[in-house]
Amino acid sequence: MILRATTRVCHSYTVVQPRGPGGTPKAPKFERDIRARVMIPANARPAHKRLRQKLAEIGEWNETCSLNRVVPGDKKLGIITSGISFMHAAKPRRTRACSKLGFTHPLPMKKDRRVCQKRETVHRY
């Protein structure tokens, strides 16, 4: 698998406006929490467990996320891609089956596995 982060994405920046539910602006606030922010071994172990739990929850959500979609096509070739690579992969032959990932971390492994099982050959871009 290749994860391709483009230069434009890596070198971009912008001002972020915090928003609450419904898109209403909210004032930023800072909470002093040494255990959550200073990663000495005693703090890192519980933080790592919390991170793993969050990633598992996000992974489950990502399996049904509408940002990831499958474009039906040829039964022989399947392409798993995201971003501009999707346009490059889909453009030459519109008959290609593509799995377009809009949310790539953590990867939707179950969805990708279903796409792979239906194809003879799978390319990941």
Short mmCIF file of C-alpha atoms in Angstrom, two decimals:
data_model
loop_
_atom_site.label_atom_id
_atom_site.label_comp_id
_atom_site.label_asym_id
_atom_site.label_seq_id
_atom_site.Cartn_x
_atom_site.Cartn_y
_atom_site.Cartn_z
CA MET A 1 0.00 0.00 0.00
CA ILE A 2 1.19 3.52 -0.73
CA LEU A 3 -0.11 6.52 1.17
CA ARG A 4 0.46 9.58 -0.99
CA ALA A 5 0.30 12.98 0.69
CA THR A 6 0.58 15.70 -1.92
CA THR A 7 2.87 18.68 -1.53
CA ARG A 8 -0.04 21.09 -1.73
CA VAL A 9 -1.76 19.40 1.22
CA CYS A 10 1.44 19.11 3.28
CA HIS A 11 2.33 22.77 2.81
CA SER A 12 -1.10 24.31 3.23
CA TYR A 13 -2.34 26.17 6.27
CA THR A 14 -5.32 28.28 7.28
CA VAL A 15 -7.01 29.90 10.22
CA VAL A 16 -9.40 27.51 11.96
CA GLN A 17 -12.58 28.86 13.48
CA PRO A 18 -13.93 26.62 16.29
CA ARG A 19 -17.59 25.72 15.74
CA GLY A 20 -20.14 24.10 17.98
CA PRO A 21 -23.08 21.90 17.02
CA GLY A 22 -24.99 23.35 14.08
CA GLY A 23 -22.01 25.42 12.95
CA THR A 24 -22.38 28.13 15.57
CA PRO A 25 -19.07 29.85 16.44
CA LYS A 26 -17.70 29.09 19.88
CA ALA A 27 -14.93 30.70 21.86
CA PRO A 28 -11.71 28.68 22.08
CA LYS A 29 -10.67 27.62 25.55
CA PHE A 30 -7.65 25.93 27.01
CA GLU A 31 -7.77 23.45 29.87
CA ARG A 32 -4.59 22.75 31.75
CA ASP A 33 -4.26 18.96 31.79
CA ILE A 34 -0.70 17.83 32.43
CA ARG A 35 -1.51 14.09 32.29
CA ALA A 36 -3.06 14.40 28.84
CA ARG A 37 -0.36 16.66 27.39
CA VAL A 38 2.98 15.59 28.92
CA MET A 39 3.89 12.14 27.62
CA ILE A 40 6.20 10.70 30.23
CA PRO A 41 5.82 6.88 30.46
CA ALA A 42 3.35 7.04 33.34
CA ASN A 43 1.05 9.30 31.30
CA ALA A 44 1.75 7.77 27.88
CA ARG A 45 0.38 4.31 28.63
CA PRO A 46 -3.15 5.44 29.56
CA ALA A 47 -3.09 8.02 26.74
CA HIS A 48 -2.17 5.28 24.27
CA LYS A 49 -5.10 3.16 25.46
CA ARG A 50 -7.46 6.13 24.99
CA LEU A 51 -6.01 6.74 21.52
CA ARG A 52 -6.52 3.10 20.52
CA GLN A 53 -10.13 3.26 21.74
CA LYS A 54 -10.78 6.45 19.75
CA LEU A 55 -9.23 4.94 16.61
CA ALA A 56 -11.40 1.83 16.99
CA GLU A 57 -14.55 3.99 17.27
CA ILE A 58 -13.53 6.11 14.28
CA GLY A 59 -12.72 2.95 12.31
CA GLU A 60 -16.21 1.55 12.91
CA TRP A 61 -17.77 4.85 11.86
CA ASN A 62 -15.54 4.95 8.77
CA GLU A 63 -16.93 1.65 7.49
CA THR A 64 -20.33 3.29 6.91
CA CYS A 65 -19.13 6.84 6.25
CA SER A 66 -20.66 8.51 3.18
CA LEU A 67 -17.27 10.07 2.33
CA ASN A 68 -16.04 6.64 1.19
CA ARG A 69 -17.84 5.28 -1.85
CA VAL A 70 -17.53 2.51 -4.40
CA VAL A 71 -17.87 3.35 -8.08
CA PRO A 72 -19.09 0.19 -9.85
CA GLY A 73 -17.37 -1.08 -12.95
CA ASP A 74 -15.29 -3.89 -14.41
CA LYS A 75 -15.19 -7.18 -12.47
CA LYS A 76 -11.55 -7.83 -13.41
CA LEU A 77 -9.84 -4.67 -12.13
CA GLY A 78 -10.48 -2.77 -8.94
CA ILE A 79 -8.69 0.40 -7.83
CA ILE A 80 -8.61 1.75 -4.28
CA THR A 81 -7.70 5.43 -4.29
CA SER A 82 -8.33 8.87 -2.81
CA GLY A 83 -8.01 12.52 -3.75
CA ILE A 84 -6.76 13.53 -7.18
CA SER A 85 -5.54 9.97 -7.79
CA PHE A 86 -9.20 8.98 -8.11
CA MET A 87 -9.64 11.34 -11.05
CA HIS A 88 -6.49 10.03 -12.72
CA ALA A 89 -7.53 6.40 -12.21
CA ALA A 90 -11.12 6.89 -13.34
CA LYS A 91 -10.42 9.13 -16.33
CA PRO A 92 -8.77 6.78 -18.88
CA ARG A 93 -11.43 4.07 -18.67
CA ARG A 94 -14.77 4.84 -17.14
CA THR A 95 -15.46 1.10 -16.83
CA ARG A 96 -12.95 0.65 -13.98
CA ALA A 97 -14.32 -0.15 -10.57
CA CYS A 98 -12.96 2.29 -8.00
CA SER A 99 -13.20 2.56 -4.26
CA LYS A 100 -12.85 6.27 -3.53
CA LEU A 101 -11.69 6.96 0.01
CA GLY A 102 -12.70 10.34 1.38
CA PHE A 103 -11.65 9.46 4.91
CA THR A 104 -8.41 7.49 4.96
CA HIS A 105 -7.32 7.09 8.58
CA PRO A 106 -8.06 4.59 9.88
CA LEU A 107 -8.66 2.77 6.62
CA PRO A 108 -12.09 1.16 6.12
CA MET A 109 -10.64 -2.35 5.93
CA LYS A 110 -13.96 -4.24 5.83
CA LYS A 111 -15.26 -2.10 2.95
CA ASP A 112 -11.99 -2.46 1.04
CA ARG A 113 -11.97 -6.22 1.63
CA ARG A 114 -15.45 -6.50 0.10
CA VAL A 115 -14.26 -4.55 -2.97
CA CYS A 116 -11.15 -6.75 -3.30
CA GLN A 117 -13.05 -10.03 -3.06
CA LYS A 118 -15.15 -9.14 -6.11
CA ARG A 119 -12.15 -8.40 -8.36
CA GLU A 120 -9.41 -10.48 -9.99
CA THR A 121 -6.78 -7.71 -9.67
CA VAL A 122 -6.68 -4.77 -7.25
CA HIS A 123 -4.42 -1.72 -7.43
CA ARG A 124 -4.09 0.78 -4.60
CA TYR A 125 -3.10 4.36 -5.36
#
